Coordinates of C-alpha atoms in Angstrom, one line a residue:
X18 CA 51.1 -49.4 14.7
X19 CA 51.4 -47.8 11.6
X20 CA 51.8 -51.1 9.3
X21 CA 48.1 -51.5 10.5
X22 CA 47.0 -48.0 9.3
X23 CA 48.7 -48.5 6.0
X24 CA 46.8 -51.7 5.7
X25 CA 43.6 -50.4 6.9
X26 CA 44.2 -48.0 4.2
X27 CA 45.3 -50.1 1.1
X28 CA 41.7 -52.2 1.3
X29 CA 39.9 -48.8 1.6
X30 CA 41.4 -48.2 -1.8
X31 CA 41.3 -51.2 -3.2
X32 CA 37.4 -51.3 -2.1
X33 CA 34.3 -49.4 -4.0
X34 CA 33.3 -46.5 -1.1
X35 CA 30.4 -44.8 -1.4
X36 CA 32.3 -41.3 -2.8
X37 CA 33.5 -43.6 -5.9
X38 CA 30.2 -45.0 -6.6
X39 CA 28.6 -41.3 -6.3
X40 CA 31.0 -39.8 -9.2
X41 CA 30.4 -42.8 -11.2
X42 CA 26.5 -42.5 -11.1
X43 CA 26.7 -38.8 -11.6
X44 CA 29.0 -39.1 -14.7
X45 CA 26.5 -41.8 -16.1
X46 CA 23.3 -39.3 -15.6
X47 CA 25.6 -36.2 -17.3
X48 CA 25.6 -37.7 -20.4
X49 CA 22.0 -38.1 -22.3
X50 CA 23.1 -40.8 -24.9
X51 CA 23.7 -42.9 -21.5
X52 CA 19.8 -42.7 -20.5
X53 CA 18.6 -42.8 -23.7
X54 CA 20.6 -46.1 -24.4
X55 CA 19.0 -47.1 -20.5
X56 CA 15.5 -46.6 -21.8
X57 CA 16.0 -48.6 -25.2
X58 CA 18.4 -51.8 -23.5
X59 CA 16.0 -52.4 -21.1
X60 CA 12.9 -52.8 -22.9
X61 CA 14.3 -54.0 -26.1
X62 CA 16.8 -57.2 -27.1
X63 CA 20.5 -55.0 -27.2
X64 CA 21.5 -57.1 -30.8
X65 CA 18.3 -55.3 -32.1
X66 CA 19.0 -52.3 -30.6
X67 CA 22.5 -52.4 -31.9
X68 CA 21.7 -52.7 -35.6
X69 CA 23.3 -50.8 -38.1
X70 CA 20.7 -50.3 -40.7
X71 CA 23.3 -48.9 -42.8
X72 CA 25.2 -52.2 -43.0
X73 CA 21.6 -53.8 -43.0
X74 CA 20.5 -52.1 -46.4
X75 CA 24.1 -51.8 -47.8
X76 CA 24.4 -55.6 -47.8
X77 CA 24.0 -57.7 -51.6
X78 CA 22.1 -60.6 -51.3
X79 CA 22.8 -61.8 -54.8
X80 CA 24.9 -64.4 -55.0
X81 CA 26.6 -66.7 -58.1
X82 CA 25.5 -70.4 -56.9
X83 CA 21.9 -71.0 -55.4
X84 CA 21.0 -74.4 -53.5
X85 CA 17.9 -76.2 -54.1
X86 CA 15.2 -74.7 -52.2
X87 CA 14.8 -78.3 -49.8
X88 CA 13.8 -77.7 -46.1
X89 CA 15.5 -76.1 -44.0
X90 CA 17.8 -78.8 -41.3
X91 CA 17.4 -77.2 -38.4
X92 CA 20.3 -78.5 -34.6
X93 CA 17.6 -76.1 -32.7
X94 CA 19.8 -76.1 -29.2
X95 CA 22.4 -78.2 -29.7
X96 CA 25.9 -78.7 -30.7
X97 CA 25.3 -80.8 -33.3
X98 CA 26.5 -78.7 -36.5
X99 CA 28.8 -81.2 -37.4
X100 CA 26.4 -83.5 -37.6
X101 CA 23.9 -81.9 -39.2
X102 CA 26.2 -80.5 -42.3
X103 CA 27.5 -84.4 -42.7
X104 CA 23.9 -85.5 -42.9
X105 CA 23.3 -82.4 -45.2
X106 CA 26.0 -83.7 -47.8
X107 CA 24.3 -87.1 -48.2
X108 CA 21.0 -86.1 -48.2
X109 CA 21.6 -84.5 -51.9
X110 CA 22.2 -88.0 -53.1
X111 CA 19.3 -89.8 -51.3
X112 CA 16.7 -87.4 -52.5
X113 CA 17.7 -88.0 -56.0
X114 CA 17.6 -91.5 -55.7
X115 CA 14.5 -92.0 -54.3
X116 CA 13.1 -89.3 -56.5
X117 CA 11.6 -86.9 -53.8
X118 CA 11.7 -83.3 -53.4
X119 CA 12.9 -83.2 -49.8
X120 CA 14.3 -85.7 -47.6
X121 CA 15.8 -85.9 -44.7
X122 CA 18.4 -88.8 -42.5
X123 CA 17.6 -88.9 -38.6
X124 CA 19.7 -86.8 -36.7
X125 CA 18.9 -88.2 -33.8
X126 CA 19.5 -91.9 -34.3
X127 CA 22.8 -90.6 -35.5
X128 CA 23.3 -88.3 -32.3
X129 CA 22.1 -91.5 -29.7
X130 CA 24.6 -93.7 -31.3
X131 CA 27.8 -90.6 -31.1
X132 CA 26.9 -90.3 -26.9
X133 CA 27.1 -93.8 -26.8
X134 CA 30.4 -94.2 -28.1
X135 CA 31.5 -91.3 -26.7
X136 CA 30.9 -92.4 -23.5
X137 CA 32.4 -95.6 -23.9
X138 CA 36.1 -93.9 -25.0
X139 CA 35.6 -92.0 -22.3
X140 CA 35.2 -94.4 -19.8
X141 CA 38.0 -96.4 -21.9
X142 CA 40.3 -93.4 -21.5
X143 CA 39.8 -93.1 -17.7
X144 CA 40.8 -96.4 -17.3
X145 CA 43.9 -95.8 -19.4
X146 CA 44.7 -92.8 -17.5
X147 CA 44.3 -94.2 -13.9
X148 CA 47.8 -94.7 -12.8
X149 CA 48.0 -91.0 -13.3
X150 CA 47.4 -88.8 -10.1
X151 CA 43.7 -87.0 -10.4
X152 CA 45.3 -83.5 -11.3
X153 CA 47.3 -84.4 -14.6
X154 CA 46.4 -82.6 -16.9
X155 CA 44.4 -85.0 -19.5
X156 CA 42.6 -86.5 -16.9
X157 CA 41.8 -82.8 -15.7
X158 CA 40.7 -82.4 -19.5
X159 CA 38.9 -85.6 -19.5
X160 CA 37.1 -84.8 -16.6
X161 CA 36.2 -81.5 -17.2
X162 CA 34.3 -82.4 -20.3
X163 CA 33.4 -86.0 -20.2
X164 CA 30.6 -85.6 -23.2
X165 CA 29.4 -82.7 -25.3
X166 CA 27.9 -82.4 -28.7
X167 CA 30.4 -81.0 -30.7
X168 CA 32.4 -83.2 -33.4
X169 CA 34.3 -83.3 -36.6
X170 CA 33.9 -85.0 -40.1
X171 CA 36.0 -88.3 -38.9
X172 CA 33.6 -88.5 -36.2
X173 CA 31.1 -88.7 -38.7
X174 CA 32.1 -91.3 -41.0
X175 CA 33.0 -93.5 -38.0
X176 CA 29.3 -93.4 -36.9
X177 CA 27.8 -94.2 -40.5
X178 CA 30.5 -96.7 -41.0
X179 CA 29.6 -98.4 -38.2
X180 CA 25.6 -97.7 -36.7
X181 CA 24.8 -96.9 -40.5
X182 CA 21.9 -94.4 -41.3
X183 CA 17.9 -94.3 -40.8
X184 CA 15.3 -91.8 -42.3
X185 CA 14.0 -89.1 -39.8
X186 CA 10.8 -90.9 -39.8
X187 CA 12.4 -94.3 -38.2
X188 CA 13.4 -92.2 -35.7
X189 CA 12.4 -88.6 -35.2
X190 CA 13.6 -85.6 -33.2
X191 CA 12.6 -85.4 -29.5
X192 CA 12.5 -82.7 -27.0
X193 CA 16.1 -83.7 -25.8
X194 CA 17.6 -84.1 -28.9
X195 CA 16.7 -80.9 -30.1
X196 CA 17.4 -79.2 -26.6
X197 CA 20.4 -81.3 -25.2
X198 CA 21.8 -79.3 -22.2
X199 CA 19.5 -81.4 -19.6
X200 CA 20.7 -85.0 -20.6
X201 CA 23.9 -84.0 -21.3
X202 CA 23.9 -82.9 -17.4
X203 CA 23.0 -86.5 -16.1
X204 CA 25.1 -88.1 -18.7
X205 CA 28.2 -86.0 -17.1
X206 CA 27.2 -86.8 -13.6
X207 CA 26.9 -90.3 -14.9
X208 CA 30.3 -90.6 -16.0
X209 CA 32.1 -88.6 -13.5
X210 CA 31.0 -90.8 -11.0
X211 CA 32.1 -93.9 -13.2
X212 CA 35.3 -92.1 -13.3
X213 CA 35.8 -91.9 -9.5
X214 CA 34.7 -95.5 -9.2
X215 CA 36.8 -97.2 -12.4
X216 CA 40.0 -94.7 -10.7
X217 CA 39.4 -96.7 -7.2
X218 CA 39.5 -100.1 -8.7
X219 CA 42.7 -99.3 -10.7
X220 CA 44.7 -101.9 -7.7
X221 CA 42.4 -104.3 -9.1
X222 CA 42.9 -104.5 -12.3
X223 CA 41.6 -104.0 -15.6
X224 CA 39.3 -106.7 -15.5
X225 CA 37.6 -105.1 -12.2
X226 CA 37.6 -102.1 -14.0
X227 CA 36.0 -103.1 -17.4
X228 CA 33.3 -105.3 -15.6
X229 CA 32.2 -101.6 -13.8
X230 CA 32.1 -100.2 -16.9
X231 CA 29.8 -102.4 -18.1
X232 CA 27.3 -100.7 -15.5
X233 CA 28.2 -97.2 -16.3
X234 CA 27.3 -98.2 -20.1
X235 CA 23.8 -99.7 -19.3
X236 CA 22.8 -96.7 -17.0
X237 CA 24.3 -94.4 -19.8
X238 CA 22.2 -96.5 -22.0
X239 CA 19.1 -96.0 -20.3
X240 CA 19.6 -91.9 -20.0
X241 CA 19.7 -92.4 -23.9
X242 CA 16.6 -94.2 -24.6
X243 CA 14.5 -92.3 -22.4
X244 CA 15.6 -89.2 -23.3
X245 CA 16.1 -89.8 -27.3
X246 CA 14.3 -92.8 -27.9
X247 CA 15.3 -96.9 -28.9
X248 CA 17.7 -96.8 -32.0
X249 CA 15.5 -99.1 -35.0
X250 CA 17.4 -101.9 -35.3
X251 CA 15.1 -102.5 -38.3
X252 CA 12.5 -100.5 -39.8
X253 CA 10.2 -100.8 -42.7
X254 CA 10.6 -98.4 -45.3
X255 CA 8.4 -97.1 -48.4
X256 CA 7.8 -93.7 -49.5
X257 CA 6.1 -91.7 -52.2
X258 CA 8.3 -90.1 -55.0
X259 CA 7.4 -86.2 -56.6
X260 CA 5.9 -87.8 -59.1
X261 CA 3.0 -89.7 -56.6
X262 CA 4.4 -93.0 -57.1
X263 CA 4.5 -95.6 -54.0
X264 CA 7.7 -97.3 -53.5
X265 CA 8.6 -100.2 -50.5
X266 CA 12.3 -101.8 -50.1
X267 CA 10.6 -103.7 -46.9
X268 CA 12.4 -104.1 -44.0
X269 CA 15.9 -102.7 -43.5
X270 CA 18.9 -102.6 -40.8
X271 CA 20.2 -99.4 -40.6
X272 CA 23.4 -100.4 -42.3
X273 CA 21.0 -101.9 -45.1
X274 CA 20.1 -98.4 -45.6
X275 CA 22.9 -96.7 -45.8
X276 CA 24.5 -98.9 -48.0
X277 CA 21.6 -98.3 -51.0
X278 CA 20.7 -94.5 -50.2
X279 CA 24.8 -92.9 -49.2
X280 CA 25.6 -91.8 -52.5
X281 CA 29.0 -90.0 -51.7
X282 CA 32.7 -92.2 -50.8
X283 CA 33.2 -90.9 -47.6
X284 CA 36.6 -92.5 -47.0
X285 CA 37.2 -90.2 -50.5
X286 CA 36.6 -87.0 -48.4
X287 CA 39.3 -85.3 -46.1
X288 CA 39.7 -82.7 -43.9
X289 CA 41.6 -79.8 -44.6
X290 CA 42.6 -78.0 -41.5
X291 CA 44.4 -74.5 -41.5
X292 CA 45.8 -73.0 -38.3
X293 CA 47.8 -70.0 -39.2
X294 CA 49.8 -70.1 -35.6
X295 CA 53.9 -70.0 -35.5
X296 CA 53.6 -73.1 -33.3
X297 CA 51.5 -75.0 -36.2
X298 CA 53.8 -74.8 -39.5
X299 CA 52.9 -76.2 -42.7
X300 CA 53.0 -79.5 -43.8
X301 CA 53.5 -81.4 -40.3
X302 CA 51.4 -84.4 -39.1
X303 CA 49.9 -83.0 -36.0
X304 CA 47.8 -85.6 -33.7
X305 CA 45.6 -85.2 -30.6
X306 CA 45.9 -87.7 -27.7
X307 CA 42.3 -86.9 -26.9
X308 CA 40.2 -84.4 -28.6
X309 CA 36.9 -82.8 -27.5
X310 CA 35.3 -82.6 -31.2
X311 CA 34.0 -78.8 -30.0
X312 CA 33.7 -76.9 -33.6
X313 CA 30.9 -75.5 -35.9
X314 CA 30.2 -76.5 -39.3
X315 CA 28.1 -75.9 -42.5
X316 CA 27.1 -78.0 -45.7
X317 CA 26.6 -76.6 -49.3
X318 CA 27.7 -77.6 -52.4
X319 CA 29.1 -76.0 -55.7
X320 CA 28.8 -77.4 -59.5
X321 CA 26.3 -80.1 -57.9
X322 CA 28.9 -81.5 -55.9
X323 CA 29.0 -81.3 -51.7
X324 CA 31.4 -79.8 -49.8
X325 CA 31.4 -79.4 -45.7
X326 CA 33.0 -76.5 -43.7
X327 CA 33.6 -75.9 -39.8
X328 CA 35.8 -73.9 -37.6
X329 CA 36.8 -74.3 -34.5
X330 CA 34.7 -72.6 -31.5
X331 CA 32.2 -73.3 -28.9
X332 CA 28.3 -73.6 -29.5
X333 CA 26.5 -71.5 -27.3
X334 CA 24.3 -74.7 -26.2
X335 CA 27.4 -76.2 -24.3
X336 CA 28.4 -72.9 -22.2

């Protein structure tokens, strides 16, 4: 009888009771700074309210390198900073060479062509994986983020290298691209269920499994184009230089134009990574069996040439 009385009375204290929540509400009201803080959070964004104006004014804003004073690239919500700073290192070139004051690459045709081809390893790696049982742990990591937006400067190069580039006119932004968390939704529900289906064909083969894939791909395909738009496999292009003078190089592939307006040798340009962790030393080759790209990154340049940083993190867009 008494073991049930002692464990009656361990989830009384374990539990909030009403005496508890009393003290605590009484010591919030004794202290003013806690209502006055009330009145301010709740009618006003707590970052602003937060702000140190100290810090605020106390901060330099001159600097030793400026950039050219080109629009502003802007991912809006999206994880595409990788993206974005790769594109930013070539536009430099292109706007030189075709004598403009701004320019810009598409981001999107560049970001329809990366969810292809990331949904096509993915699938590729599901079928690899498919002897293993359903909670090993890559396939748990495969799973749990079949496609996001995040990436890395390899990435990159592998997507010019191969889908080449187009101006943002050939292919402008669209509400999706610039806000990706919806079609990222039905492109993970997509491929989930491609996962379940290419696992259950794994006793027949990788033939059985490849030919299913071939669906998932052209209903992937089609969450693409109507969400980001058909990818030009040619466009015409002509534009007017800073100086009002009309130029046309007629029709073009995308690889076409990448080929005349990349400036930079992107197989010249590495990656540097640092990770200052006992279980990282230097000067070891360290590989990833298969890496979710997740990362931010920037674009600037010094003494007129480009340089790209990231570090490693989660955008906000893919929480």
């Amino acid at each position: 009888m008494s073991f049930g009385r002692d464990a009656s009375r361990q989830a009384m204290d374990r539990g909030l009771t009403p005496d508890q929540i009393e003290v605590f509400e009484k010591e919030f009201a004794a202290r003013p700074a806690n209502r006055l803080m009330q009145n301010a959070v709740t009618r006003t964004p707590v970052d602003d309210v937060a702000l140190d104006r100290r810090v605020l004014t106390g901060i330099d804003h001159s600097v030793s390198h400026h950039l050219d004073d080109w629009k502003v690239t802007d991912q809006k919500r999206s994880g595409r900073c990788w993206m974005f700073a790769g594109l930013n290192l070539l536009r430099v070139g292109a706007a030189r060479k075709l004598g403009v004051k701004d320019f810009e690459f598409s981001q999107n045709y560049l970001l329809w062509w990366d969810k292809f081809e990331r949904a096509n390893y993915f699938l590729e790696a599901i079928i690899d994986t498919s002897d293993r049982e359903l909670d090993d742990r890559t396939v748990a990591h495969l799973l749990a983020g079949p496609i996001g937006d995040g990436g890395q400067w390899n990435m990159f190069v592998a997507l010019v290298d191969k889908h080449g580039l187009v101006p943002k006119s050939a292919m402008p932004e669209t509400e999706s691209s610039s806000s990706t968390r919806a079609m990222n939704r039905a492109l993970k529900t997509l491929l989930r269920q491609g996962a379940r289906d290419l696992r259950g064909l794994a006793a027949e083969g990788v033939a059985a499994q490849r030919g299913h894939k071939r669906e998932v791909l052209a209903a992937v395909h089609r969450v693409l184009s109507i969400h980001l738009g058909t990818p030009p496999q040619r466009f015409l292009w002509q534009w007017e230089d800073r100086n009002r003078e009309f130029h046309r190089d007629g029709r073009l592939t995308p690889a076409e134009f990448a080929a005349a307006y990349v400036r930079l040798p992107l197989d010249e340009y590495v990656c540097l990574v640092h990770d200052p962790r006992e279980s990282s030393p230097v000067g070891r080759t360290f590989t990833v069996e298969y890496c979710s790209g997740r990362g931010r990154a920037a674009a600037g340049h010094r003494r007129g040439r480009p340089a790209g940083w990231g570090s490693r993190g989660e955008h906000p867009a893919t929480r």
